[in-house]
Short mmCIF file of N, CA, C and O in Angstrom, two decimals:
data_model
loop_
_atom_site.label_atom_id
_atom_site.label_comp_id
_atom_site.label_asym_id
_atom_site.label_seq_id
_atom_site.Cartn_x
_atom_site.Cartn_y
_atom_site.Cartn_z
N MET A 1 -2.77 313.80 280.04
CA MET A 1 -2.38 312.42 280.29
C MET A 1 -1.91 311.79 278.98
O MET A 1 -2.59 311.84 277.98
N VAL A 2 -0.75 311.18 279.00
CA VAL A 2 -0.17 310.53 277.83
C VAL A 2 -0.64 309.09 277.77
O VAL A 2 -0.54 308.35 278.75
N LYS A 3 -1.17 308.71 276.64
CA LYS A 3 -1.60 307.31 276.47
C LYS A 3 -0.38 306.43 276.24
O LYS A 3 0.52 306.80 275.49
N PRO A 4 -0.35 305.29 276.87
CA PRO A 4 0.81 304.40 276.66
C PRO A 4 0.82 303.83 275.25
O PRO A 4 -0.23 303.63 274.64
N LYS A 5 2.00 303.62 274.73
CA LYS A 5 2.13 302.97 273.43
C LYS A 5 2.12 301.47 273.65
O LYS A 5 2.75 300.95 274.56
N ILE A 6 1.38 300.80 272.84
CA ILE A 6 1.23 299.35 272.94
C ILE A 6 1.81 298.72 271.68
O ILE A 6 1.51 299.17 270.57
N SER A 7 2.60 297.70 271.84
CA SER A 7 3.14 296.95 270.71
C SER A 7 2.50 295.57 270.69
O SER A 7 2.49 294.87 271.70
N VAL A 8 2.00 295.21 269.52
CA VAL A 8 1.49 293.86 269.31
C VAL A 8 2.51 293.17 268.42
O VAL A 8 2.80 293.65 267.32
N ILE A 9 3.07 292.10 268.91
CA ILE A 9 4.10 291.39 268.15
C ILE A 9 3.54 290.05 267.71
O ILE A 9 3.10 289.24 268.53
N VAL A 10 3.54 289.85 266.40
CA VAL A 10 3.05 288.61 265.81
C VAL A 10 4.25 287.81 265.35
O VAL A 10 5.05 288.28 264.53
N LEU A 11 4.42 286.63 265.91
CA LEU A 11 5.48 285.73 265.46
C LEU A 11 4.91 284.86 264.35
O LEU A 11 3.86 284.25 264.52
N ASN A 12 5.59 284.82 263.23
CA ASN A 12 5.06 284.10 262.08
C ASN A 12 6.09 283.13 261.53
O ASN A 12 7.26 283.47 261.35
N TYR A 13 5.63 281.93 261.26
CA TYR A 13 6.42 280.94 260.53
C TYR A 13 5.45 280.14 259.68
O TYR A 13 4.63 279.37 260.21
N ASN A 14 5.50 280.38 258.40
CA ASN A 14 4.63 279.70 257.44
C ASN A 14 3.15 279.83 257.81
O ASN A 14 2.38 278.88 257.71
N GLY A 15 2.77 281.02 258.22
CA GLY A 15 1.39 281.27 258.64
C GLY A 15 0.53 281.89 257.56
O GLY A 15 -0.43 282.60 257.87
N GLU A 16 0.87 281.64 256.32
CA GLU A 16 0.15 282.23 255.19
C GLU A 16 -1.37 282.10 255.32
O GLU A 16 -2.10 283.05 255.06
N SER A 17 -1.85 280.98 255.76
CA SER A 17 -3.30 280.75 255.82
C SER A 17 -3.98 281.56 256.92
O SER A 17 -5.20 281.73 256.90
N PHE A 18 -3.22 282.10 257.87
CA PHE A 18 -3.78 282.88 258.97
C PHE A 18 -3.42 284.35 258.93
O PHE A 18 -4.09 285.18 259.56
N LEU A 19 -2.36 284.69 258.24
CA LEU A 19 -1.74 286.01 258.35
C LEU A 19 -2.67 287.16 257.96
O LEU A 19 -2.82 288.12 258.72
N GLU A 20 -3.29 287.10 256.81
CA GLU A 20 -4.13 288.22 256.36
C GLU A 20 -5.33 288.43 257.28
O GLU A 20 -5.69 289.56 257.60
N ARG A 21 -5.91 287.36 257.75
CA ARG A 21 -7.05 287.47 258.67
C ARG A 21 -6.60 288.07 260.00
O ARG A 21 -7.28 288.91 260.59
N CYS A 22 -5.44 287.68 260.47
CA CYS A 22 -4.89 288.21 261.71
C CYS A 22 -4.63 289.71 261.59
O CYS A 22 -5.01 290.50 262.46
N LEU A 23 -3.99 290.12 260.49
CA LEU A 23 -3.66 291.53 260.30
C LEU A 23 -4.90 292.38 260.10
O LEU A 23 -4.97 293.52 260.60
N ALA A 24 -5.90 291.86 259.41
CA ALA A 24 -7.17 292.59 259.23
C ALA A 24 -7.82 292.82 260.59
O ALA A 24 -8.36 293.91 260.85
N SER A 25 -7.77 291.84 261.44
CA SER A 25 -8.34 291.98 262.78
C SER A 25 -7.59 293.03 263.59
O SER A 25 -8.20 293.86 264.27
N LEU A 26 -6.28 293.02 263.52
CA LEU A 26 -5.49 294.01 264.25
C LEU A 26 -5.74 295.42 263.73
O LEU A 26 -5.76 296.38 264.50
N LYS A 27 -5.96 295.56 262.44
CA LYS A 27 -6.21 296.89 261.87
C LYS A 27 -7.54 297.45 262.36
O LYS A 27 -7.71 298.66 262.48
N LYS A 28 -8.49 296.59 262.68
CA LYS A 28 -9.81 297.04 263.15
C LYS A 28 -9.83 297.47 264.61
O LYS A 28 -10.79 298.09 265.05
N GLN A 29 -8.80 297.15 265.36
CA GLN A 29 -8.81 297.51 266.78
C GLN A 29 -8.85 299.03 266.92
O GLN A 29 -8.43 299.75 266.04
N THR A 30 -9.35 299.52 268.03
CA THR A 30 -9.59 300.96 268.19
C THR A 30 -8.75 301.63 269.27
O THR A 30 -8.97 302.80 269.58
N ILE A 31 -7.80 300.94 269.84
CA ILE A 31 -6.93 301.54 270.85
C ILE A 31 -5.91 302.42 270.15
O ILE A 31 -5.22 301.99 269.23
N ALA A 32 -5.79 303.67 270.59
CA ALA A 32 -4.83 304.61 269.98
C ALA A 32 -3.40 304.25 270.39
O ALA A 32 -3.16 303.74 271.47
N GLY A 33 -2.47 304.51 269.51
CA GLY A 33 -1.06 304.35 269.82
C GLY A 33 -0.53 302.93 269.72
O GLY A 33 0.51 302.62 270.29
N VAL A 34 -1.21 302.07 269.00
CA VAL A 34 -0.77 300.68 268.89
C VAL A 34 0.13 300.53 267.66
O VAL A 34 -0.17 301.03 266.58
N GLU A 35 1.25 299.87 267.85
CA GLU A 35 2.09 299.51 266.71
C GLU A 35 2.02 298.00 266.55
O GLU A 35 1.91 297.26 267.53
N VAL A 36 2.06 297.55 265.32
CA VAL A 36 2.02 296.12 265.03
C VAL A 36 3.35 295.73 264.39
O VAL A 36 3.78 296.35 263.41
N VAL A 37 3.98 294.73 264.97
CA VAL A 37 5.26 294.23 264.48
C VAL A 37 5.06 292.76 264.14
O VAL A 37 4.55 292.00 264.95
N VAL A 38 5.46 292.38 262.93
CA VAL A 38 5.43 290.97 262.56
C VAL A 38 6.88 290.51 262.41
O VAL A 38 7.64 291.07 261.63
N TYR A 39 7.24 289.52 263.19
CA TYR A 39 8.55 288.90 263.10
C TYR A 39 8.38 287.60 262.33
O TYR A 39 7.73 286.68 262.79
N ASP A 40 8.94 287.58 261.12
CA ASP A 40 8.83 286.39 260.30
C ASP A 40 10.08 285.55 260.47
O ASP A 40 11.20 286.01 260.24
N ASN A 41 9.90 284.31 260.86
CA ASN A 41 10.98 283.40 261.19
C ASN A 41 11.40 282.54 260.00
O ASN A 41 11.37 281.32 260.06
N LEU A 42 11.75 283.22 258.90
CA LEU A 42 12.22 282.59 257.66
C LEU A 42 11.18 281.65 257.06
O LEU A 42 11.44 280.48 256.76
N SER A 43 9.97 282.19 256.90
CA SER A 43 8.89 281.40 256.29
C SER A 43 9.26 280.97 254.88
O SER A 43 9.94 281.70 254.15
N THR A 44 8.78 279.81 254.50
CA THR A 44 9.02 279.30 253.15
C THR A 44 7.73 279.29 252.32
O THR A 44 7.75 278.87 251.17
N ASP A 45 6.63 279.73 252.92
CA ASP A 45 5.38 279.85 252.16
C ASP A 45 5.28 281.29 251.62
O ASP A 45 6.29 281.97 251.49
N ARG A 46 4.11 281.78 251.32
CA ARG A 46 3.94 283.13 250.75
C ARG A 46 3.84 284.23 251.81
O ARG A 46 3.53 285.36 251.50
N SER A 47 4.13 283.93 253.05
CA SER A 47 4.00 284.90 254.14
C SER A 47 4.77 286.19 253.86
O SER A 47 4.25 287.29 254.03
N ARG A 48 5.98 286.07 253.46
CA ARG A 48 6.81 287.27 253.22
C ARG A 48 6.26 288.11 252.07
O ARG A 48 6.28 289.33 252.12
N ASP A 49 5.75 287.47 251.04
CA ASP A 49 5.12 288.20 249.93
C ASP A 49 3.90 288.96 250.42
O ASP A 49 3.67 290.11 250.02
N ILE A 50 3.11 288.34 251.26
CA ILE A 50 1.93 288.99 251.81
C ILE A 50 2.34 290.22 252.61
O ILE A 50 1.75 291.30 252.47
N LEU A 51 3.34 290.09 253.45
CA LEU A 51 3.77 291.19 254.30
C LEU A 51 4.37 292.35 253.50
O LEU A 51 4.38 293.49 253.98
N ARG A 52 4.83 292.11 252.30
CA ARG A 52 5.41 293.16 251.46
C ARG A 52 4.36 293.96 250.68
O ARG A 52 4.70 294.94 250.04
N LYS A 53 3.11 293.54 250.75
CA LYS A 53 2.05 294.25 250.04
C LYS A 53 1.91 295.66 250.61
O LYS A 53 2.02 295.87 251.82
N SER A 54 1.64 296.62 249.72
CA SER A 54 1.53 298.02 250.16
C SER A 54 0.41 298.23 251.17
O SER A 54 0.48 299.14 251.99
N GLU A 55 -0.60 297.40 251.14
CA GLU A 55 -1.70 297.56 252.10
C GLU A 55 -1.28 297.29 253.54
O GLU A 55 -1.99 297.62 254.48
N TYR A 56 -0.10 296.71 253.70
CA TYR A 56 0.41 296.43 255.04
C TYR A 56 1.59 297.34 255.40
O TYR A 56 2.38 297.03 256.29
N ALA A 57 1.68 298.47 254.75
CA ALA A 57 2.77 299.42 255.02
C ALA A 57 2.73 299.94 256.46
O ALA A 57 3.74 300.42 256.97
N TRP A 58 1.61 299.85 257.11
CA TRP A 58 1.45 300.32 258.50
C TRP A 58 2.05 299.35 259.51
O TRP A 58 2.12 299.66 260.70
N ILE A 59 2.51 298.22 259.05
CA ILE A 59 3.07 297.19 259.92
C ILE A 59 4.59 297.22 259.83
O ILE A 59 5.16 297.33 258.75
N LYS A 60 5.25 297.10 260.97
CA LYS A 60 6.70 296.95 260.97
C LYS A 60 6.99 295.47 260.80
O LYS A 60 6.51 294.64 261.58
N VAL A 61 7.77 295.13 259.79
CA VAL A 61 8.08 293.74 259.50
C VAL A 61 9.57 293.50 259.75
O VAL A 61 10.42 294.25 259.27
N ILE A 62 9.85 292.46 260.48
CA ILE A 62 11.23 292.03 260.69
C ILE A 62 11.35 290.65 260.07
O ILE A 62 10.64 289.72 260.46
N GLU A 63 12.22 290.54 259.07
CA GLU A 63 12.43 289.26 258.39
C GLU A 63 13.72 288.64 258.90
O GLU A 63 14.80 289.15 258.65
N SER A 64 13.59 287.57 259.62
CA SER A 64 14.76 286.89 260.15
C SER A 64 15.55 286.26 259.00
O SER A 64 14.99 285.67 258.10
N PRO A 65 16.88 286.39 259.03
CA PRO A 65 17.69 285.76 257.99
C PRO A 65 17.85 284.25 258.18
O PRO A 65 18.34 283.55 257.32
N ARG A 66 17.41 283.75 259.34
CA ARG A 66 17.46 282.31 259.58
C ARG A 66 16.36 281.95 260.58
O ARG A 66 15.86 282.80 261.31
N ASN A 67 15.99 280.69 260.60
CA ASN A 67 14.97 280.23 261.52
C ASN A 67 15.59 280.08 262.90
O ASN A 67 16.52 279.32 263.09
N LEU A 68 15.06 280.82 263.85
CA LEU A 68 15.65 280.85 265.19
C LEU A 68 15.01 279.86 266.16
O LEU A 68 15.40 279.79 267.31
N PHE A 69 13.99 279.13 265.70
CA PHE A 69 13.31 278.22 266.63
C PHE A 69 13.31 276.81 266.12
O PHE A 69 13.13 276.44 265.09
#
């Protein structure tokens, strides 16, 4: 039996104060086959710097070139 792949998509806009805690929580989950995608909506705080840290290499990051919302 093949386990389904699950994607968790985090939408972020200036979420610096929540981002690291959110990602730490997602890393602790125990379901196999989960991918984590963070879509950053052109944050102007330190969110993008946080996402570029090597400790978050397991996360797929999409950096929007403009704010879409």
